Amino acid sequence: MPEVILVEGLFDYAVLWQAGFRHVTARWARILTPDQFRQLCDRPRTVYLTFDVDGSGQQASQQLAHRLRTQGIVTRRVLLPDGHDPNSFFLSRAVTPRQFHSLLEAAQP
């Protein structure tokens, strides 16, 4: 089953791409276009929602997870440390790709 890491912004996308994660895509802030939604739902897959840890990021993650699940998509919420998005997580902690992969493995439904 294909996997996709969905992040909120271009910097998050760029840092994950640089770390070797090629199955990553970004939406603009908290907006997912209808075309993006259709592409995420076009085949069976797991979508790892890797949004900001703040309240609005987690709320958006929960809402999108619900929408995706109604289309038969498996979702997992990646929980980063408080105050971080993927970009700040990699930059401030000198995180290795393996450490981020561990977060993917621990992602919650």
Short mmCIF file of N, CA, C and O in Angstrom, two decimals:
data_model
loop_
_atom_site.label_atom_id
_atom_site.label_comp_id
_atom_site.label_asym_id
_atom_site.label_seq_id
_atom_site.Cartn_x
_atom_site.Cartn_y
_atom_site.Cartn_z
N MET A 1 0.86 -1.18 0.00
CA MET A 1 0.00 0.00 0.00
C MET A 1 0.90 1.24 0.00
O MET A 1 1.75 1.37 0.86
N PRO A 2 0.73 2.14 -0.95
CA PRO A 2 1.56 3.34 -0.98
C PRO A 2 1.35 4.20 0.28
O PRO A 2 0.28 4.20 0.87
N GLU A 3 2.38 4.91 0.63
CA GLU A 3 2.33 5.81 1.78
C GLU A 3 2.66 7.21 1.34
O GLU A 3 3.50 7.42 0.45
N VAL A 4 2.01 8.19 1.98
CA VAL A 4 2.26 9.60 1.70
C VAL A 4 2.38 10.32 3.04
O VAL A 4 1.56 10.11 3.93
N ILE A 5 3.41 11.16 3.16
CA ILE A 5 3.53 12.04 4.31
C ILE A 5 2.98 13.39 3.87
O ILE A 5 3.48 13.99 2.91
N LEU A 6 1.94 13.86 4.53
CA LEU A 6 1.32 15.15 4.20
C LEU A 6 1.71 16.17 5.26
O LEU A 6 1.49 15.95 6.45
N VAL A 7 2.32 17.26 4.82
CA VAL A 7 2.74 18.34 5.72
C VAL A 7 2.01 19.62 5.35
O VAL A 7 1.39 19.72 4.30
N GLU A 8 2.13 20.62 6.22
CA GLU A 8 1.39 21.87 6.03
C GLU A 8 2.06 22.86 5.09
O GLU A 8 1.39 23.65 4.47
N GLY A 9 3.36 22.88 5.01
CA GLY A 9 3.99 23.95 4.26
C GLY A 9 5.21 23.50 3.47
O GLY A 9 5.71 22.38 3.61
N LEU A 10 5.68 24.43 2.65
CA LEU A 10 6.80 24.13 1.76
C LEU A 10 8.12 23.90 2.49
O LEU A 10 8.94 23.10 2.06
N PHE A 11 8.35 24.61 3.59
CA PHE A 11 9.59 24.37 4.34
C PHE A 11 9.57 22.98 4.97
O PHE A 11 10.60 22.29 5.00
N ASP A 12 8.41 22.56 5.46
CA ASP A 12 8.28 21.21 6.00
C ASP A 12 8.56 20.18 4.90
O ASP A 12 9.27 19.21 5.11
N TYR A 13 7.97 20.42 3.74
CA TYR A 13 8.18 19.55 2.59
C TYR A 13 9.67 19.47 2.24
O TYR A 13 10.23 18.39 2.05
N ALA A 14 10.31 20.64 2.15
CA ALA A 14 11.71 20.69 1.73
C ALA A 14 12.63 19.96 2.70
O ALA A 14 13.53 19.23 2.27
N VAL A 15 12.42 20.12 4.00
CA VAL A 15 13.32 19.48 4.96
C VAL A 15 13.16 17.96 4.91
O VAL A 15 14.15 17.22 5.02
N LEU A 16 11.94 17.48 4.71
CA LEU A 16 11.75 16.04 4.61
C LEU A 16 12.33 15.49 3.30
O LEU A 16 12.93 14.42 3.28
N TRP A 17 12.16 16.23 2.21
CA TRP A 17 12.73 15.82 0.93
C TRP A 17 14.25 15.73 1.04
O TRP A 17 14.87 14.76 0.59
N GLN A 18 14.86 16.74 1.66
CA GLN A 18 16.32 16.75 1.84
C GLN A 18 16.78 15.58 2.71
O GLN A 18 17.89 15.09 2.54
N ALA A 19 15.91 15.14 3.61
CA ALA A 19 16.27 14.02 4.49
C ALA A 19 16.03 12.67 3.82
O ALA A 19 16.27 11.63 4.42
N GLY A 20 15.56 12.70 2.57
CA GLY A 20 15.40 11.45 1.82
C GLY A 20 14.00 10.89 1.76
O GLY A 20 13.79 9.81 1.21
N PHE A 21 13.02 11.60 2.30
CA PHE A 21 11.64 11.13 2.25
C PHE A 21 11.02 11.61 0.94
O PHE A 21 10.69 12.77 0.78
N ARG A 22 10.87 10.71 -0.01
CA ARG A 22 10.38 11.07 -1.34
C ARG A 22 8.87 10.95 -1.46
O ARG A 22 8.29 11.45 -2.40
N HIS A 23 8.24 10.32 -0.50
CA HIS A 23 6.78 10.16 -0.54
C HIS A 23 6.12 11.22 0.35
O HIS A 23 5.28 10.94 1.19
N VAL A 24 6.51 12.47 0.12
CA VAL A 24 5.99 13.59 0.91
C VAL A 24 5.32 14.59 -0.02
O VAL A 24 5.74 14.76 -1.17
N THR A 25 4.27 15.20 0.46
CA THR A 25 3.62 16.27 -0.28
C THR A 25 3.13 17.32 0.72
O THR A 25 3.04 17.05 1.92
N ALA A 26 2.86 18.51 0.21
CA ALA A 26 2.46 19.61 1.09
C ALA A 26 1.16 20.21 0.62
O ALA A 26 0.86 20.25 -0.56
N ARG A 27 0.43 20.70 1.58
CA ARG A 27 -0.72 21.52 1.26
C ARG A 27 -0.38 22.92 1.72
O ARG A 27 0.53 23.11 2.53
N TRP A 28 -1.08 23.89 1.20
CA TRP A 28 -0.77 25.28 1.55
C TRP A 28 -1.49 25.62 2.84
O TRP A 28 -2.72 25.66 2.88
N ALA A 29 -0.73 25.86 3.91
CA ALA A 29 -1.28 26.13 5.24
C ALA A 29 -2.26 25.01 5.60
O ALA A 29 -1.89 23.86 5.60
N ARG A 30 -3.49 25.35 5.87
CA ARG A 30 -4.47 24.32 6.25
C ARG A 30 -5.47 24.05 5.14
O ARG A 30 -6.53 23.49 5.37
N ILE A 31 -5.13 24.44 3.92
CA ILE A 31 -6.04 24.27 2.79
C ILE A 31 -5.59 23.09 1.93
O ILE A 31 -4.44 23.04 1.51
N LEU A 32 -6.49 22.17 1.70
CA LEU A 32 -6.25 21.06 0.79
C LEU A 32 -7.22 21.25 -0.37
O LEU A 32 -8.43 21.27 -0.17
N THR A 33 -6.70 21.41 -1.57
CA THR A 33 -7.57 21.66 -2.72
C THR A 33 -8.37 20.40 -3.07
O THR A 33 -7.95 19.29 -2.73
N PRO A 34 -9.49 20.56 -3.76
CA PRO A 34 -10.24 19.38 -4.20
C PRO A 34 -9.40 18.43 -5.04
O PRO A 34 -9.52 17.21 -4.91
N ASP A 35 -8.54 18.95 -5.91
CA ASP A 35 -7.66 18.09 -6.71
C ASP A 35 -6.70 17.30 -5.83
O ASP A 35 -6.46 16.12 -6.06
N GLN A 36 -6.11 17.95 -4.83
CA GLN A 36 -5.21 17.25 -3.92
C GLN A 36 -5.96 16.14 -3.17
O GLN A 36 -5.44 15.05 -3.01
N PHE A 37 -7.18 16.46 -2.72
CA PHE A 37 -7.96 15.47 -1.99
C PHE A 37 -8.25 14.26 -2.89
O PHE A 37 -8.09 13.11 -2.46
N ARG A 38 -8.64 14.50 -4.12
CA ARG A 38 -8.90 13.40 -5.06
C ARG A 38 -7.65 12.56 -5.28
O ARG A 38 -7.71 11.33 -5.35
N GLN A 39 -6.50 13.22 -5.42
CA GLN A 39 -5.26 12.47 -5.64
C GLN A 39 -4.89 11.61 -4.43
O GLN A 39 -4.39 10.50 -4.60
N LEU A 40 -5.14 12.11 -3.24
CA LEU A 40 -4.86 11.31 -2.05
C LEU A 40 -5.78 10.10 -1.96
O LEU A 40 -5.42 9.07 -1.40
N CYS A 41 -6.99 10.22 -2.54
CA CYS A 41 -7.99 9.16 -2.44
C CYS A 41 -8.09 8.29 -3.68
O CYS A 41 -8.98 7.45 -3.78
N ASP A 42 -7.16 8.45 -4.62
CA ASP A 42 -7.31 7.74 -5.90
C ASP A 42 -6.92 6.27 -5.85
O ASP A 42 -7.12 5.54 -6.82
N ARG A 43 -6.36 5.81 -4.76
CA ARG A 43 -6.00 4.40 -4.60
C ARG A 43 -5.81 4.11 -3.12
O ARG A 43 -5.64 5.04 -2.33
N PRO A 44 -5.81 2.85 -2.73
CA PRO A 44 -5.57 2.54 -1.31
C PRO A 44 -4.19 3.04 -0.89
O PRO A 44 -3.21 2.86 -1.61
N ARG A 45 -4.15 3.70 0.24
CA ARG A 45 -2.87 4.19 0.76
C ARG A 45 -3.00 4.57 2.22
O ARG A 45 -4.09 4.66 2.75
N THR A 46 -1.86 4.81 2.82
CA THR A 46 -1.78 5.36 4.17
C THR A 46 -1.26 6.78 4.05
O THR A 46 -0.25 7.01 3.40
N VAL A 47 -1.95 7.72 4.71
CA VAL A 47 -1.53 9.11 4.72
C VAL A 47 -1.10 9.45 6.14
O VAL A 47 -1.87 9.32 7.08
N TYR A 48 0.16 9.87 6.27
CA TYR A 48 0.72 10.30 7.55
C TYR A 48 0.52 11.82 7.64
O TYR A 48 1.17 12.58 6.92
N LEU A 49 -0.36 12.24 8.52
CA LEU A 49 -0.64 13.66 8.71
C LEU A 49 0.38 14.22 9.70
O LEU A 49 0.38 13.87 10.87
N THR A 50 1.24 15.07 9.19
CA THR A 50 2.36 15.60 9.98
C THR A 50 2.20 17.11 10.06
O THR A 50 2.88 17.87 9.38
N PHE A 51 1.26 17.54 10.90
CA PHE A 51 0.92 18.95 11.01
C PHE A 51 1.54 19.53 12.27
O PHE A 51 2.02 18.81 13.15
N ASP A 52 1.49 20.86 12.36
CA ASP A 52 2.00 21.54 13.55
C ASP A 52 1.32 20.98 14.80
O ASP A 52 0.17 20.54 14.75
N VAL A 53 2.03 21.04 15.90
CA VAL A 53 1.52 20.50 17.15
C VAL A 53 0.54 21.46 17.82
O VAL A 53 -0.19 21.06 18.72
N ASP A 54 0.46 22.71 17.36
CA ASP A 54 -0.46 23.66 17.98
C ASP A 54 -1.91 23.20 17.81
O ASP A 54 -2.22 22.29 17.05
N GLY A 55 -2.81 23.84 18.55
CA GLY A 55 -4.21 23.44 18.56
C GLY A 55 -4.85 23.44 17.19
O GLY A 55 -5.57 22.50 16.82
N SER A 56 -4.61 24.48 16.40
CA SER A 56 -5.25 24.55 15.08
C SER A 56 -4.68 23.50 14.13
O SER A 56 -5.40 22.94 13.31
N GLY A 57 -3.41 23.20 14.24
CA GLY A 57 -2.81 22.16 13.41
C GLY A 57 -3.38 20.80 13.72
O GLY A 57 -3.68 20.01 12.82
N GLN A 58 -3.54 20.51 14.99
CA GLN A 58 -4.09 19.21 15.38
C GLN A 58 -5.58 19.11 15.06
O GLN A 58 -6.07 18.05 14.68
N GLN A 59 -6.30 20.21 15.18
CA GLN A 59 -7.71 20.22 14.81
C GLN A 59 -7.85 19.95 13.31
O GLN A 59 -8.67 19.14 12.88
N ALA A 60 -7.03 20.62 12.50
CA ALA A 60 -7.06 20.40 11.06
C ALA A 60 -6.70 18.96 10.72
O ALA A 60 -7.30 18.35 9.83
N SER A 61 -5.74 18.41 11.44
CA SER A 61 -5.33 17.02 11.23
C SER A 61 -6.48 16.07 11.52
O SER A 61 -6.73 15.14 10.74
N GLN A 62 -7.18 16.28 12.60
CA GLN A 62 -8.30 15.41 12.95
C GLN A 62 -9.42 15.50 11.92
O GLN A 62 -10.00 14.48 11.52
N GLN A 63 -9.74 16.71 11.48
CA GLN A 63 -10.80 16.89 10.49
C GLN A 63 -10.44 16.23 9.17
O GLN A 63 -11.27 15.55 8.56
N LEU A 64 -9.21 16.42 8.72
CA LEU A 64 -8.79 15.82 7.46
C LEU A 64 -8.74 14.29 7.59
O LEU A 64 -9.13 13.58 6.66
N ALA A 65 -8.28 13.79 8.71
CA ALA A 65 -8.24 12.35 8.92
C ALA A 65 -9.65 11.77 8.77
O ALA A 65 -9.83 10.73 8.13
N HIS A 66 -10.62 12.43 9.34
CA HIS A 66 -12.01 11.96 9.23
C HIS A 66 -12.46 11.95 7.77
O HIS A 66 -13.04 10.96 7.30
N ARG A 67 -12.20 13.03 7.03
CA ARG A 67 -12.58 13.10 5.61
C ARG A 67 -11.92 11.99 4.80
O ARG A 67 -12.56 11.37 3.96
N LEU A 68 -10.63 11.76 5.05
CA LEU A 68 -9.91 10.73 4.31
C LEU A 68 -10.43 9.33 4.64
O LEU A 68 -10.59 8.49 3.76
N ARG A 69 -10.69 9.09 5.92
CA ARG A 69 -11.19 7.77 6.33
C ARG A 69 -12.54 7.45 5.69
O ARG A 69 -12.82 6.30 5.37
N THR A 70 -13.39 8.48 5.49
CA THR A 70 -14.68 8.23 4.84
C THR A 70 -14.49 7.79 3.39
O THR A 70 -15.41 7.21 2.80
N GLN A 71 -13.30 8.03 2.83
CA GLN A 71 -12.99 7.60 1.47
C GLN A 71 -12.18 6.30 1.45
O GLN A 71 -11.67 5.90 0.41
N GLY A 72 -12.03 5.68 2.61
CA GLY A 72 -11.31 4.41 2.69
C GLY A 72 -9.81 4.54 2.83
O GLY A 72 -9.09 3.55 2.69
N ILE A 73 -9.32 5.72 3.11
CA ILE A 73 -7.88 5.96 3.26
C ILE A 73 -7.48 5.75 4.71
O ILE A 73 -8.14 6.25 5.64
N VAL A 74 -6.40 5.02 4.93
CA VAL A 74 -5.86 4.83 6.27
C VAL A 74 -5.07 6.09 6.63
O VAL A 74 -4.27 6.59 5.84
N THR A 75 -5.33 6.62 7.81
CA THR A 75 -4.60 7.82 8.25
C THR A 75 -3.85 7.52 9.54
O THR A 75 -4.30 6.72 10.37
N ARG A 76 -2.74 8.21 9.68
CA ARG A 76 -1.94 8.15 10.90
C ARG A 76 -1.50 9.57 11.23
O ARG A 76 -1.03 10.29 10.35
N ARG A 77 -1.64 9.97 12.50
CA ARG A 77 -1.21 11.30 12.93
C ARG A 77 0.17 11.18 13.56
O ARG A 77 0.36 10.49 14.55
N VAL A 78 1.12 11.88 12.95
CA VAL A 78 2.50 11.89 13.46
C VAL A 78 2.58 12.96 14.54
O VAL A 78 2.27 14.12 14.31
N LEU A 79 3.00 12.55 15.73
CA LEU A 79 3.06 13.48 16.86
C LEU A 79 4.50 13.93 17.08
O LEU A 79 5.34 13.18 17.55
N LEU A 80 4.74 15.18 16.73
CA LEU A 80 6.05 15.80 16.95
C LEU A 80 6.09 16.37 18.36
O LEU A 80 5.05 16.59 18.98
N PRO A 81 7.27 16.67 18.88
CA PRO A 81 7.36 17.31 20.20
C PRO A 81 6.65 18.67 20.19
O PRO A 81 6.54 19.32 19.15
N ASP A 82 6.17 19.07 21.35
CA ASP A 82 5.45 20.35 21.48
C ASP A 82 6.22 21.49 20.84
O ASP A 82 7.44 21.61 20.99
N GLY A 83 5.46 22.32 20.10
CA GLY A 83 6.03 23.52 19.51
C GLY A 83 6.75 23.30 18.19
O GLY A 83 7.37 24.23 17.68
N HIS A 84 6.69 22.11 17.65
CA HIS A 84 7.46 21.82 16.43
C HIS A 84 6.57 21.46 15.24
O HIS A 84 5.49 20.91 15.39
N ASP A 85 7.09 21.79 14.08
CA ASP A 85 6.62 21.25 12.81
C ASP A 85 7.81 20.48 12.25
O ASP A 85 8.89 20.49 12.86
N PRO A 86 7.66 19.78 11.14
CA PRO A 86 8.81 18.99 10.65
C PRO A 86 10.07 19.83 10.43
O PRO A 86 11.17 19.39 10.77
N ASN A 87 9.91 21.03 9.90
CA ASN A 87 11.08 21.87 9.64
C ASN A 87 11.82 22.21 10.93
O ASN A 87 13.02 21.99 11.05
N SER A 88 11.12 22.74 11.91
CA SER A 88 11.79 23.13 13.16
C SER A 88 12.30 21.90 13.90
O SER A 88 13.34 21.96 14.56
N PHE A 89 11.61 20.79 13.80
CA PHE A 89 12.04 19.56 14.45
C PHE A 89 13.40 19.12 13.92
O PHE A 89 14.32 18.84 14.68
N PHE A 90 13.56 19.10 12.59
CA PHE A 90 14.84 18.70 12.00
C PHE A 90 15.93 19.73 12.29
O PHE A 90 17.05 19.36 12.61
N LEU A 91 15.60 21.00 12.19
CA LEU A 91 16.64 22.03 12.33
C LEU A 91 17.10 22.23 13.77
O LEU A 91 18.28 22.41 14.02
N SER A 92 16.18 22.21 14.72
CA SER A 92 16.57 22.53 16.09
C SER A 92 17.16 21.35 16.83
O SER A 92 17.87 21.52 17.81
N ARG A 93 16.89 20.15 16.39
CA ARG A 93 17.33 18.98 17.12
C ARG A 93 18.36 18.15 16.38
O ARG A 93 18.74 17.09 16.85
N ALA A 94 18.77 18.59 15.22
CA ALA A 94 19.71 17.82 14.40
C ALA A 94 19.23 16.37 14.27
O ALA A 94 19.96 15.42 14.50
N VAL A 95 17.97 16.23 13.92
CA VAL A 95 17.32 14.93 13.83
C VAL A 95 17.82 14.18 12.60
O VAL A 95 18.02 14.77 11.54
N THR A 96 17.98 12.89 12.75
CA THR A 96 18.36 12.05 11.62
C THR A 96 17.09 11.53 10.94
O THR A 96 16.03 11.46 11.57
N PRO A 97 17.19 11.13 9.69
CA PRO A 97 16.03 10.51 9.03
C PRO A 97 15.50 9.31 9.81
O PRO A 97 14.29 9.09 9.88
N ARG A 98 16.38 8.53 10.41
CA ARG A 98 15.95 7.37 11.19
C ARG A 98 15.07 7.78 12.37
O ARG A 98 14.09 7.12 12.69
N GLN A 99 15.42 8.88 13.02
CA GLN A 99 14.62 9.35 14.15
C GLN A 99 13.22 9.77 13.69
O GLN A 99 12.23 9.50 14.36
N PHE A 100 13.15 10.43 12.54
CA PHE A 100 11.84 10.82 12.02
C PHE A 100 11.06 9.58 11.61
O PHE A 100 9.85 9.49 11.84
N HIS A 101 11.73 8.60 11.02
CA HIS A 101 11.07 7.36 10.64
C HIS A 101 10.46 6.68 11.87
O HIS A 101 9.38 6.09 11.80
N SER A 102 11.12 6.79 13.01
CA SER A 102 10.58 6.23 14.26
C SER A 102 9.26 6.91 14.63
O SER A 102 8.35 6.27 15.15
N LEU A 103 9.17 8.22 14.38
CA LEU A 103 7.90 8.92 14.63
C LEU A 103 6.81 8.42 13.70
O LEU A 103 5.64 8.29 14.10
N LEU A 104 7.16 8.12 12.45
CA LEU A 104 6.17 7.56 11.52
C LEU A 104 5.68 6.20 12.02
O LEU A 104 4.49 5.91 11.98
N GLU A 105 6.61 5.39 12.49
CA GLU A 105 6.23 4.07 13.00
C GLU A 105 5.32 4.16 14.22
O GLU A 105 4.47 3.28 14.44
N ALA A 106 5.49 5.21 15.02
CA ALA A 106 4.68 5.38 16.23
C ALA A 106 3.42 6.20 15.99
O ALA A 106 2.67 6.44 16.94
N ALA A 107 3.16 6.59 14.77
CA ALA A 107 2.01 7.46 14.46
C ALA A 107 0.71 6.81 14.89
O ALA A 107 0.52 5.61 14.77
N GLN A 108 -0.18 7.66 15.39
CA GLN A 108 -1.47 7.22 15.91
C GLN A 108 -2.56 7.25 14.84
O GLN A 108 -2.56 8.14 14.00
N PRO A 109 -3.50 6.29 14.90
CA PRO A 109 -4.63 6.33 13.94
C PRO A 109 -5.52 7.56 14.19
O PRO A 109 -5.50 8.16 15.21
#
